[in-house]
Coordinates of C-alpha atoms and ligand atoms in Angstrom, one line a residue:
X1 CA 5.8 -0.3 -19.4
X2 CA 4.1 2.5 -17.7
X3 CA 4.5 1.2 -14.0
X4 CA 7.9 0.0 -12.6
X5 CA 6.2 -1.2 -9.5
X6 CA 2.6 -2.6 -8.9
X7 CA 1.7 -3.3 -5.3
X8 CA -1.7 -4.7 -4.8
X9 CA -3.5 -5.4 -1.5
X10 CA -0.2 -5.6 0.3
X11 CA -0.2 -6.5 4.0
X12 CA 2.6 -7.3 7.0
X13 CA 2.4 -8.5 10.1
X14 CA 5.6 -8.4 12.3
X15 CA 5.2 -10.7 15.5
X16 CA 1.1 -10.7 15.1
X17 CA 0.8 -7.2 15.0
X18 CA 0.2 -5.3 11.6
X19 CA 2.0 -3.0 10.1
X20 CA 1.2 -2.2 6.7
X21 CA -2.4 -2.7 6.3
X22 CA -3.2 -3.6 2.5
X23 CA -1.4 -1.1 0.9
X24 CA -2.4 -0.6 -2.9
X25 CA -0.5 1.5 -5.5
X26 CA 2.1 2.1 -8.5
X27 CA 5.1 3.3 -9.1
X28 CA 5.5 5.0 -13.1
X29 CA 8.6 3.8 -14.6
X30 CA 11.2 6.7 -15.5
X31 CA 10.0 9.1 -12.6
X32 CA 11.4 10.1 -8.4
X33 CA 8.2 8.6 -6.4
X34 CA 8.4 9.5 -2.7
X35 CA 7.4 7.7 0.0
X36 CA 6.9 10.3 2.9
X37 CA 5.7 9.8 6.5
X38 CA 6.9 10.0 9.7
X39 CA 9.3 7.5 11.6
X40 CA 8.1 4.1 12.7
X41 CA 5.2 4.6 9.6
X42 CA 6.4 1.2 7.6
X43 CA 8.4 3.0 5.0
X44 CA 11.4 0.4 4.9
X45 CA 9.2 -2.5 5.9
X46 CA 7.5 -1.3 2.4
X47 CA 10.5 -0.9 0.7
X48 CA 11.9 -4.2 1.9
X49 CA 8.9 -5.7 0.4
X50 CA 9.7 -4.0 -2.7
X51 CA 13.3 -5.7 -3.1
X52 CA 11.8 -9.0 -1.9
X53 CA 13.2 -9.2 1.2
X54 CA 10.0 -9.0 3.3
X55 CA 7.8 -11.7 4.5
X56 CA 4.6 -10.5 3.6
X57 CA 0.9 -11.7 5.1
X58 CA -1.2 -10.7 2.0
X59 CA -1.0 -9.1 -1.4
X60 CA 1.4 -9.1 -4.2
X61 CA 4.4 -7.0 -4.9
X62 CA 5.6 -6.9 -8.8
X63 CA 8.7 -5.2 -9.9
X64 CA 9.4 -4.5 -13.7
X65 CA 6.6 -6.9 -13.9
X66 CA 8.3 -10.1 -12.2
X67 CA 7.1 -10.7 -8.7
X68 CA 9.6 -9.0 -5.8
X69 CA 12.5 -10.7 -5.4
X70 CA 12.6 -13.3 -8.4
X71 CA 15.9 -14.2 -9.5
X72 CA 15.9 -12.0 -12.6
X73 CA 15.1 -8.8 -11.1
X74 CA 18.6 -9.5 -9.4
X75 CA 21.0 -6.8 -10.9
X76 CA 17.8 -4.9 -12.4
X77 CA 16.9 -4.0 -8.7
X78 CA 19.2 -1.6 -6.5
X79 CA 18.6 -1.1 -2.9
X80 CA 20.2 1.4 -0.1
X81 CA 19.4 0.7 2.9
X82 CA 19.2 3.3 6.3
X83 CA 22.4 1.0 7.3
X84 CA 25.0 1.6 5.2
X85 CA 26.3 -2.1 3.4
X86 CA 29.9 -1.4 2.3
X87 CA 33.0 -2.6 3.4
X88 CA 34.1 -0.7 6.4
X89 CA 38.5 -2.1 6.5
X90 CA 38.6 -1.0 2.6
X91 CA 38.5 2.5 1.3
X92 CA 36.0 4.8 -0.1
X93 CA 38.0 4.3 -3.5
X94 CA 38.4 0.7 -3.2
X95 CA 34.7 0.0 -1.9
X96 CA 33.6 1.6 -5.8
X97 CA 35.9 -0.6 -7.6
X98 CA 35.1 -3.5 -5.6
X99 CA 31.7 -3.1 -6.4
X100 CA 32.2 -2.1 -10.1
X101 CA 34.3 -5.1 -10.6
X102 CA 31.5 -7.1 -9.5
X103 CA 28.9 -5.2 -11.8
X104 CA 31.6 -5.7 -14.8
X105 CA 31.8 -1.4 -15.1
X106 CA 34.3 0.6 -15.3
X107 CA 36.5 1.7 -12.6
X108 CA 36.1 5.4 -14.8
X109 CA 32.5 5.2 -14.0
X110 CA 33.2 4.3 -10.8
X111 CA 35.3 7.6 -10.0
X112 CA 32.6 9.2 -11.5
X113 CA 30.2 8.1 -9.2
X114 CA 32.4 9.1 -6.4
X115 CA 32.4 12.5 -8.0
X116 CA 28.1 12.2 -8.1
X117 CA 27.9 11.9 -4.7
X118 CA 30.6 14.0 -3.3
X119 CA 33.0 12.3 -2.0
X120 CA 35.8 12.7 -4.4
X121 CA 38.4 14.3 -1.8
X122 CA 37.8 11.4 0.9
X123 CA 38.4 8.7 -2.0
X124 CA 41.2 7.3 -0.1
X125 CA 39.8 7.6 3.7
X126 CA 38.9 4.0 5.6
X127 CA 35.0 4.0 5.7
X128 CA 35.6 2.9 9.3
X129 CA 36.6 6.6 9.7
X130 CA 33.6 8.3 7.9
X131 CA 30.6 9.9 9.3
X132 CA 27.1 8.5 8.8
X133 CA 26.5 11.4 6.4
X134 CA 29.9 9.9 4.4
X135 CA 29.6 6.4 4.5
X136 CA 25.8 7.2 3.1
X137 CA 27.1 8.5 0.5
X138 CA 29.6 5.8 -0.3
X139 CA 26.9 3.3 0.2
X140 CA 25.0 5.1 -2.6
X141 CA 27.9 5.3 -4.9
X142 CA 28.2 1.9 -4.6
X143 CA 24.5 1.2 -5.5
X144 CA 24.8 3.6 -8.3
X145 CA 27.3 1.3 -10.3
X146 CA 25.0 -1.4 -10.8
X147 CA 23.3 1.0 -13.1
X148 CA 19.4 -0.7 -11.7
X149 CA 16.2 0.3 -13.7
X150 CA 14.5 0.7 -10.5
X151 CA 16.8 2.2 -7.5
X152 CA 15.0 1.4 -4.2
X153 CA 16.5 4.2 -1.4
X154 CA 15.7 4.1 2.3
X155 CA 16.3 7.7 3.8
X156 CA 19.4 8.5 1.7
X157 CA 20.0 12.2 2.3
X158 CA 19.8 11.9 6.5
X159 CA 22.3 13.9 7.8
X160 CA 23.9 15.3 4.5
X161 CA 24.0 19.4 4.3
X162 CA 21.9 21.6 2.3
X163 CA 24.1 21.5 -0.4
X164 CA 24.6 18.1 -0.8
X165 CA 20.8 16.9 -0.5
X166 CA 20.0 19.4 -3.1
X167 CA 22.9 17.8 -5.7
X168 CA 22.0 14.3 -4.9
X169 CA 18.2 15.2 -6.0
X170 CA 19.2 16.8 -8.9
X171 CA 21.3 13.7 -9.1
X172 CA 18.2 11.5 -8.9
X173 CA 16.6 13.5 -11.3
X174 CA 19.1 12.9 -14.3
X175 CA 18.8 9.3 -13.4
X176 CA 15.0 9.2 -13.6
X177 CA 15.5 11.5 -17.0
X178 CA 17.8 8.7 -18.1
X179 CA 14.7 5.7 -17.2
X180 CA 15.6 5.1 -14.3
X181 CA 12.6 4.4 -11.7
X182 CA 13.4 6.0 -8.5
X183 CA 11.7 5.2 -5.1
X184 CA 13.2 7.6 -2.3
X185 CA 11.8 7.3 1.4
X186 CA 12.0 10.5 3.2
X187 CA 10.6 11.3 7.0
X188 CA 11.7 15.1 5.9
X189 CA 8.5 16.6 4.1
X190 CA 10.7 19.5 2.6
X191 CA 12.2 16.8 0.2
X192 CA 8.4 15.6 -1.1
X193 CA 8.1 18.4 -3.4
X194 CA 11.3 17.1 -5.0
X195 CA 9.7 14.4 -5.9
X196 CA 7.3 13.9 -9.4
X197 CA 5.3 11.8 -7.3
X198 CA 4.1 11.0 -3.8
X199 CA 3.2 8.7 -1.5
X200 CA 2.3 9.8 1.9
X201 CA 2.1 7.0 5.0
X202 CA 1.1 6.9 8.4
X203 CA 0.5 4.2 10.8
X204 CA 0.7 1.5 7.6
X205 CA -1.8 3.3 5.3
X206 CA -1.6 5.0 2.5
X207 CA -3.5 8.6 3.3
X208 CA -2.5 9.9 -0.7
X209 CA -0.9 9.0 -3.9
X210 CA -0.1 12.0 -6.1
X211 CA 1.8 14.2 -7.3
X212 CA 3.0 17.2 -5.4
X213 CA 0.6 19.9 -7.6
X214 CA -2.5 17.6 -7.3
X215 CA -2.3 17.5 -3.5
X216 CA -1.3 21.3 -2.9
X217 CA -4.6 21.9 -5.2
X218 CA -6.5 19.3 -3.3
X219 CA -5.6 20.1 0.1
X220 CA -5.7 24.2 -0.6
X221 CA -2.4 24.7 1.0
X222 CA 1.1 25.4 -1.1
X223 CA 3.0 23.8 2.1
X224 CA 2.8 20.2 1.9
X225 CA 3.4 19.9 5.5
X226 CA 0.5 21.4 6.4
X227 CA -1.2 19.7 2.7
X228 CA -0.3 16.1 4.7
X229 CA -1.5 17.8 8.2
X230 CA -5.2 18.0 6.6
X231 CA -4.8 15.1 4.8
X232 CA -4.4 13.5 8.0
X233 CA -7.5 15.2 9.6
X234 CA -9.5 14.6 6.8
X235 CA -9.1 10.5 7.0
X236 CA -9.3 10.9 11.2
X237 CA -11.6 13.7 11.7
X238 CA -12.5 12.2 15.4
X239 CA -9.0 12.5 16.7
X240 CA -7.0 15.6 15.7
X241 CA -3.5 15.4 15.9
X242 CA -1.9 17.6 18.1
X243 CA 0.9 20.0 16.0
X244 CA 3.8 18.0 17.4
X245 CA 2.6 14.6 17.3
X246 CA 2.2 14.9 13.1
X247 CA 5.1 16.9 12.5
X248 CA 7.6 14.7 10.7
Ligands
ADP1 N1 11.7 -6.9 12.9 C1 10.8 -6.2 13.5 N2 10.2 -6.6 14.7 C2 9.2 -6.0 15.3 N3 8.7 -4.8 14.9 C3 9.2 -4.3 13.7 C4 10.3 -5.0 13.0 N4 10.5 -4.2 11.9 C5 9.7 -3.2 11.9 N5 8.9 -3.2 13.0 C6 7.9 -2.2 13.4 O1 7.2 -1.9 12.3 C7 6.8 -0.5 12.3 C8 7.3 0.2 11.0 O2 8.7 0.2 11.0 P1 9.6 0.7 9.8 O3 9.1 0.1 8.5 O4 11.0 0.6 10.1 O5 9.1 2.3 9.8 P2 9.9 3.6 9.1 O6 10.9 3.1 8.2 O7 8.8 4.4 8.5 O8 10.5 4.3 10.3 C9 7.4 0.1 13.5 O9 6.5 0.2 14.5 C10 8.5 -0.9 13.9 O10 8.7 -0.9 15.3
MG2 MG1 12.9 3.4 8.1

């Protein structure tokens, strides 16, 4: 299958107001697709809809070609959320090998995906005790055992150093090299260039769909900051953003 995820006319409305305005696009199976745009855009209402946990107004959402959220998309589909979903009263070590346990793999592959994210040292520390950063990390660990075909992650390298982030996407790289389908949201447009493909969002649209090259050579600009800054321009040419209100 070519596309992992097919979303087609997709809208939301939270409380009668919208928020993603019919949202149309695919996701290519085996690759890291970004979804970039700046906090409060609709990025994990999107994603939500994506694991089928969304109420949706309009559209349709398929997922390895089952609609979002069917039954048998179940241990096919993994999802990190921005709120870390592990057990805070066990350990780092014992959160993995819960969670293994419950995915039927091995407690070896569950140190080693300890080791993938880093946290290796801290493997007996109380996630109570962690940082964000950490228990992140954990919480991805954790999501990594399930070993999903498509990997739905909300913001997962907030907070982490330099070093880290840049592991973790290599990381997500050998996954995707390995057919996985990764979907990574990001408010940080220095990750989007990490990515094979991207989606750029504001205010609940879509404003492009392409990979990194395409819009650097569409936009005439190798920084894809300033690539989304005339992007933005481009689709509201009436009201130009001042420089601080579209930096993400
Ligand atoms: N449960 C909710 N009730 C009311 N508004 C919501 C709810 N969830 C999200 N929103 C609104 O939807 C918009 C998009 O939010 P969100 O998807 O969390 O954006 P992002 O992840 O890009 O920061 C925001 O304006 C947010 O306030
Ligand atoms: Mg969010």
């Amino acid at each position: 299958m070519a596309h992992a995820i097919e979303v087609n006319g997709l809208a939301v409305d939270i409380a009668g107001r919208g928020i993603l305005h019919g949202l149309t696009f695919a996701v290519p199976a085996g690759q890291v697709t970004g979804l970039l745009g700046p906090s409060g855009c609709g990025k994990t209402t999107l994603l939500r809809c994506v694991v089928g946990v969304q109420v949706i107004s309009a559209g349709e959402v398929q997922v390895l070609g089952e609609p979002a959220g069917s039954a048998r998309l179940r241990h096919r589909v993994g999802y990190v959320t921005q709120a870390p979903s592990i057990y805070s009263d066990l350990s780092i070590r014992e959160n993995v090998h819960y969670f293994a346990a419950v995915h039927g793999t091995s407690r070896r592959a569950a140190d080693r995906a300890l080791a993938d994210v880093g946290l290796s040292d801290r493997a007996t520390q109380k996630v109570a005790t962690l940082s964000g950063g950490q228990r992140a990390r954990a919480s991805l660990a954790c999501a990594l055992l399930s070993a999903p075909d498509v990997l739905v992650l909300d913001e997962p390298t907030v907070g982490l150093d330099p070093v880290l982030r840049h592991d973790l996407w290599a990381h997500f790289h050998n996954l995707a090299a390995g057919g996985t389908t990764l979907f990574v949201s990001s408010h940080v447009m220095d990750e989007a260039g990490r990515c094979n493909r991207l989606l750029l969002m504001r205010d609940g649209r879509l404003i492009a769909d392409d990979t990194p090259r395409a819009l650097r050579t569409e936009t005439g600009t190798d920084d894809l900051e300033e690539a989304f800054l005339r992007l933005i321009q481009r689709v509201e040419p009436a009201h130009p953003m001042p420089t601080e209100e579209v930096a993400l």
